[in-house]
Amino acid sequence: MSESLSKEQAKKLVDKYAEDAIRPMKNHKGFLPWMGFLGLVMVVFGYAYYIQLTEGLGVTAMRDYVSWGLYISNFVFFVAVSLVGMLVSAVLGLAGQKWVKPITRVSEIIALGFVMVAGLVIITDMGRPDRFLNLFLHGRLQSPIVWDVTVITTYVAISTLLFILPLIPDLAFIKKKMKDMPVWQYQLYNILSLGWIGTPEQYKILHKSIRMLSIIIIPVAMAIHTVTSWLFASTLRIGWDTTVFGPYFVAGAFVAGTAAVIIVMYILRSNYKLQDYFTDHHFDMMGRLLVLVSLLYAYFNINEFLVPAYKMKTGEAVHLHTLFQGAYAGLFWVVQIIGMGLPIFFMIFKHWRKPNNLTFIAVIVLIGAFLKRIIIVVPTLLHPHLPIQNVPDEFHKYMPTWIEVAVTAGAFAMALMIITILLKIFPVIPMWELAEEKGITEEFEKYD
Amino acid sequence: MSDNNSNPKSRRDFLKIGSLIGIGAVAAGAAGYAGFAAQDGKEGHGGEAESALSDSEKKIKVLTEDGQLAEIKASELSPVQKDQYTSALQEQGREGIPGKHWVMVIDLARCRNVRACMASCQNAHHLREEQHHINVLRMQESEHTEPYFMPKPCFHCDNPPCTKVCPVDATFKRQDGIVLIDNERCIGCRFCIAACPYSARVFNWFEPKNHEEDEDLLYNVELNVPQKKGTISKCLFSADRLREGKLPYCVSACPNGVYYFGDLNEDAVTNGTSGETTRFSELIRKNAGYTLLPELGTKPNVYYLPPKNRMFPFEYNGKTTLEDEHHV
């Protein structure tokens, strides 16, 4: 417990919170160029997707054998990253890890941005996006796709709640504090703060609701990525036909998500002088978390690759040969060693958990995590049970076209845009929670 | 739909009428269905030919809106709304032919990679060159075993992995065992391609081969024509031919007697080349027939007779071995 602060100190502290929370929401010289850049990527995306819509999915490198490619990898990656919201705000929160407080909102924002875009990128993979509504008109419960649609929608809903409920006291606060905001912004805060006046009764309800949501979101988040893994594991394909896929995917998701949070923390910290919230200690702890989840992921990798490699069943042998020393060996070993093995090793040392170093590692881990999804999706499709014959050469391989790259870039731009906008509109520093921790809730609520 | 040019319009109208007559003929086929005719040209089944004659006094059979069969003078025919008839076709296509359990037997000892089956199939279903509902593969089990040719259609499994995963019921298994694809409903997610262990499905990555000519054809789910961009296509066991009491396109096209096709419930299969009908169970028993990858539990309805005592030696591209080939 912190020592009780004097009235003077408490006021100063709330002052500081307010200033630091509002700073990132104010104009920043980098904001417009950044949004302009994302907008430009989106325009290229729009053009590429238009070509795909008019000419057909044939403008991608996908063909009858490799019939899923970069788009499905994107989907898996976006869903994976979004799991971090659950990991940080629910698992660590419920486990009583107080240090995560300032990071929860960043995690929720990343989770929201990525899961929303996950729902959209899957549409880019559809041959008939115009029939999207068939999923609801003719949806069949037997299909893992319908399970995925269901759990992702649920996850978006719960994540949104878990994002906006903890915002209530802060929005009520900012509504009073931020004088020069446009009317729509005031209205937005006014609506979202739901008539918050900061009574102990309201606090009690708020805590209860957040706790409840934190508990509910754990199985739902587990479900979205487990079901996503079942898109593969429910088939009879060599390389996918394995029972380890659910936990393997969930563990991999934690790796990707933790890395993403570290990167965004770093950007916020260096752009908006938030060193007091995303401290060296936080990076150190996030580094430890990344080691933990990476080790967990490594464990599942060992199960996924070593066990079949020991047996060398006919089909598995072909698959593993492709990965270990065949066409995908380069990518495979880069991802496994540079994307997972070496980062674990380096992050064991405190020096590599300092903000700059850790962010560097996180970037590599995140790229590795993305490439890993391609390794999961593509090579399996290249060796079906029966030989690939009497088809053009292009059916025997897969290298994404510029259209697929542009659509992928567009998906990332979209996610980053959502994250940027959310960070612009909502305070990233959970003021009331920090105040509560310091025992100055009263001062926070009475502040004017 | 408005056309400035009168010529294409009349052509389209003609196509519509043709299709309508097609339904009539199809319905007549169903009504008068009585097992197989090994030879083509059974009476009352030449719907297209009749319309081509355009004999105004000729009466033809049509399917009325309430599903009744009626006769009408050819000269009194007029074009109609597509939608109503598409839904009638859809309904009968999803229902299947009651009492049947279709089964195919492929005699590997007789296949010499003529590919007449592939050609007639692609022709019937308006497929591109690289799209195979049936594909003749070059197989070799292991290093010291003999290579052989293996025609591979869809196996119309009794435990189909493809229909299970379809999120919108676009691909389905009907009561006579045939697995069809409804390309009016397919959303193009290609989950069924991923799920099929036999790589039996193809996708329309671009506009289909005849998309301009086929544009105004009524969609027949039993023929999967017209093909549609962004949707799946697959072997249909020639469900449209079965409804007319005929053998599938590939089966009839084979010059070497590779294919037998028939009804498991009747325990009878007919050879597409010789026209002879034999007992299915006896054929399988005598020749040690088997199904492909039985360990997957898909319960295929296509059986193979092993390539022993082969009529033709294996030869492909001048070679009698398969060493350079990609095979699992």
PDB file of C-alpha atoms in Angstrom, chain A residues 53-60 62-68 125-129 131 134-135 138-140 142-146 230-231 234-237 240 315 318 381-392 395, chain B residues 115 118 130 132 135-139 150 152 161 163-169 183-191 193-199 202-203 205-207 228-231 292-293 296 298 316 325-328:
ATOM      1  CA  LEU A  53     -13.426  -8.259 -57.498  1.00  0.00           C
ATOM      2  CA  THR A  54     -13.747  -7.674 -61.211  1.00  0.00           C
ATOM      3  CA  GLU A  55     -11.317 -10.286 -62.509  1.00  0.00           C
ATOM      4  CA  GLY A  56     -11.738 -12.947 -59.849  1.00  0.00           C
ATOM      5  CA  LEU A  57      -9.548 -14.510 -57.197  1.00  0.00           C
ATOM      6  CA  GLY A  58      -7.329 -15.727 -60.031  1.00  0.00           C
ATOM      7  CA  VAL A  59      -5.384 -12.467 -59.770  1.00  0.00           C
ATOM      8  CA  THR A  60      -3.903 -13.968 -56.618  1.00  0.00           C
ATOM      9  CA  MET A  62      -3.834 -19.175 -55.223  1.00  0.00           C
ATOM     10  CA  ARG A  63      -4.951 -22.079 -57.384  1.00  0.00           C
ATOM     11  CA  ASP A  64      -6.855 -25.342 -56.913  1.00  0.00           C
ATOM     12  CA  TYR A  65      -4.201 -26.966 -54.697  1.00  0.00           C
ATOM     13  CA  VAL A  66      -2.865 -24.008 -52.734  1.00  0.00           C
ATOM     14  CA  SER A  67      -6.379 -22.671 -52.447  1.00  0.00           C
ATOM     15  CA  TRP A  68      -5.692 -20.789 -49.225  1.00  0.00           C
ATOM     16  CA  ASP A 125     -10.499 -14.288 -49.258  1.00  0.00           C
ATOM     17  CA  MET A 126     -14.069 -14.937 -50.368  1.00  0.00           C
ATOM     18  CA  GLY A 127     -14.755 -15.792 -53.977  1.00  0.00           C
ATOM     19  CA  ARG A 128     -18.218 -14.292 -53.637  1.00  0.00           C
ATOM     20  CA  PRO A 129     -18.123 -11.511 -51.057  1.00  0.00           C
ATOM     21  CA  ARG A 131     -22.972 -13.439 -50.833  1.00  0.00           C
ATOM     22  CA  ASN A 134     -25.518 -16.295 -46.901  1.00  0.00           C
ATOM     23  CA  LEU A 135     -23.533 -16.988 -43.751  1.00  0.00           C
ATOM     24  CA  HIS A 138     -28.071 -20.271 -44.700  1.00  0.00           C
ATOM     25  CA  GLY A 139     -25.538 -20.702 -41.902  1.00  0.00           C
ATOM     26  CA  ARG A 140     -24.933 -24.296 -40.866  1.00  0.00           C
ATOM     27  CA  GLN A 142     -21.709 -28.009 -38.477  1.00  0.00           C
ATOM     28  CA  SER A 143     -19.179 -25.715 -40.104  1.00  0.00           C
ATOM     29  CA  PRO A 144     -16.184 -24.372 -38.131  1.00  0.00           C
ATOM     30  CA  ILE A 145     -16.519 -21.172 -40.185  1.00  0.00           C
ATOM     31  CA  VAL A 146     -19.874 -20.527 -38.571  1.00  0.00           C
ATOM     32  CA  TRP A 230      -9.855 -25.942 -36.262  1.00  0.00           C
ATOM     33  CA  LEU A 231     -10.314 -24.454 -39.734  1.00  0.00           C
ATOM     34  CA  SER A 234     -10.778 -30.297 -38.766  1.00  0.00           C
ATOM     35  CA  THR A 235      -9.501 -31.422 -42.169  1.00  0.00           C
ATOM     36  CA  LEU A 236      -7.774 -34.660 -43.127  1.00  0.00           C
ATOM     37  CA  ARG A 237      -4.707 -32.884 -44.525  1.00  0.00           C
ATOM     38  CA  TRP A 240      -3.066 -29.964 -40.260  1.00  0.00           C
ATOM     39  CA  GLY A 315       2.774 -38.238 -45.812  1.00  0.00           C
ATOM     40  CA  VAL A 318       7.011 -35.377 -47.282  1.00  0.00           C
ATOM     41  CA  LEU A 381      -1.658 -27.582 -49.317  1.00  0.00           C
ATOM     42  CA  LEU A 382       1.263 -28.319 -51.618  1.00  0.00           C
ATOM     43  CA  HIS A 383       1.288 -32.007 -50.792  1.00  0.00           C
ATOM     44  CA  PRO A 384      -2.185 -33.476 -50.720  1.00  0.00           C
ATOM     45  CA  HIS A 385      -2.767 -37.216 -50.349  1.00  0.00           C
ATOM     46  CA  LEU A 386      -2.935 -37.720 -54.110  1.00  0.00           C
ATOM     47  CA  PRO A 387      -0.402 -36.331 -56.590  1.00  0.00           C
ATOM     48  CA  ILE A 388      -0.895 -32.956 -58.273  1.00  0.00           C
ATOM     49  CA  GLN A 389      -0.948 -33.735 -61.988  1.00  0.00           C
ATOM     50  CA  ASN A 390      -2.270 -32.538 -65.346  1.00  0.00           C
ATOM     51  CA  VAL A 391      -2.390 -28.924 -64.205  1.00  0.00           C
ATOM     52  CA  PRO A 392      -0.219 -25.922 -65.178  1.00  0.00           C
ATOM     53  CA  PHE A 395      -0.496 -24.993 -59.504  1.00  0.00           C
TER      54      PHE A 395
ATOM     55  CA  ARG B 115      -8.516 -39.269 -71.302  1.00  0.00           C
ATOM     56  CA  MET B 118     -11.734 -36.100 -68.980  1.00  0.00           C
ATOM     57  CA  GLU B 130      -6.957 -27.161 -66.161  1.00  0.00           C
ATOM     58  CA  HIS B 132     -10.768 -31.561 -63.741  1.00  0.00           C
ATOM     59  CA  ASN B 135      -8.436 -36.561 -63.561  1.00  0.00           C
ATOM     60  CA  VAL B 136      -6.367 -39.506 -64.772  1.00  0.00           C
ATOM     61  CA  LEU B 137      -3.390 -39.717 -62.416  1.00  0.00           C
ATOM     62  CA  ARG B 138      -0.122 -41.540 -62.830  1.00  0.00           C
ATOM     63  CA  MET B 139       0.360 -43.567 -59.686  1.00  0.00           C
ATOM     64  CA  MET B 150      -5.811 -44.060 -62.045  1.00  0.00           C
ATOM     65  CA  LYS B 152      -9.992 -40.016 -60.058  1.00  0.00           C
ATOM     66  CA  PRO B 161     -15.539 -34.199 -45.224  1.00  0.00           C
ATOM     67  CA  THR B 163     -20.141 -31.064 -46.991  1.00  0.00           C
ATOM     68  CA  LYS B 164     -19.483 -31.030 -43.250  1.00  0.00           C
ATOM     69  CA  VAL B 165     -17.355 -27.907 -43.412  1.00  0.00           C
ATOM     70  CA  CYS B 166     -19.519 -25.898 -45.824  1.00  0.00           C
ATOM     71  CA  PRO B 167     -20.771 -22.883 -43.865  1.00  0.00           C
ATOM     72  CA  VAL B 168     -23.808 -22.235 -46.067  1.00  0.00           C
ATOM     73  CA  ASP B 169     -25.027 -25.673 -47.187  1.00  0.00           C
ATOM     74  CA  ASN B 183     -23.057 -22.404 -57.213  1.00  0.00           C
ATOM     75  CA  GLU B 184     -25.932 -20.001 -56.663  1.00  0.00           C
ATOM     76  CA  ARG B 185     -25.281 -20.243 -52.949  1.00  0.00           C
ATOM     77  CA  CYS B 186     -21.514 -20.905 -52.684  1.00  0.00           C
ATOM     78  CA  ILE B 187     -19.642 -18.024 -51.052  1.00  0.00           C
ATOM     79  CA  GLY B 188     -16.276 -19.150 -52.384  1.00  0.00           C
ATOM     80  CA  CYS B 189     -14.549 -19.763 -49.049  1.00  0.00           C
ATOM     81  CA  ARG B 190     -12.880 -22.927 -50.433  1.00  0.00           C
ATOM     82  CA  PHE B 191     -13.068 -24.717 -47.095  1.00  0.00           C
ATOM     83  CA  ILE B 193     -11.215 -27.783 -51.161  1.00  0.00           C
ATOM     84  CA  ALA B 194      -9.122 -27.798 -47.995  1.00  0.00           C
ATOM     85  CA  ALA B 195     -11.262 -30.525 -46.464  1.00  0.00           C
ATOM     86  CA  CYS B 196     -11.333 -32.933 -49.427  1.00  0.00           C
ATOM     87  CA  PRO B 197      -8.471 -35.432 -49.021  1.00  0.00           C
ATOM     88  CA  TYR B 198      -8.822 -36.518 -52.648  1.00  0.00           C
ATOM     89  CA  SER B 199      -8.359 -33.042 -54.199  1.00  0.00           C
ATOM     90  CA  VAL B 202     -11.909 -27.127 -58.442  1.00  0.00           C
ATOM     91  CA  PHE B 203     -12.536 -23.417 -58.153  1.00  0.00           C
ATOM     92  CA  TRP B 205     -10.601 -18.447 -60.168  1.00  0.00           C
ATOM     93  CA  PHE B 206     -11.563 -16.424 -63.237  1.00  0.00           C
ATOM     94  CA  GLU B 207     -14.656 -16.061 -65.369  1.00  0.00           C
ATOM     95  CA  LYS B 228     -19.834 -19.135 -62.007  1.00  0.00           C
ATOM     96  CA  LYS B 229     -16.805 -17.074 -61.166  1.00  0.00           C
ATOM     97  CA  GLY B 230     -15.775 -17.296 -57.528  1.00  0.00           C
ATOM     98  CA  THR B 231     -17.527 -20.579 -56.819  1.00  0.00           C
ATOM     99  CA  LEU B 292      -8.945 -45.293 -51.858  1.00  0.00           C
ATOM    100  CA  LEU B 293      -7.467 -44.195 -48.511  1.00  0.00           C
ATOM    101  CA  LEU B 296      -9.590 -41.702 -43.586  1.00  0.00           C
ATOM    102  CA  THR B 298     -14.702 -41.133 -45.754  1.00  0.00           C
ATOM    103  CA  TYR B 316       3.729 -41.938 -70.336  1.00  0.00           C
ATOM    104  CA  GLU B 325       7.068 -37.681 -61.403  1.00  0.00           C
ATOM    105  CA  HIS B 326       5.802 -35.865 -58.395  1.00  0.00           C
ATOM    106  CA  HIS B 327       3.907 -38.345 -56.303  1.00  0.00           C
ATOM    107  CA  VAL B 328       3.383 -38.687 -52.597  1.00  0.00           C
TER     108      VAL B 328
END
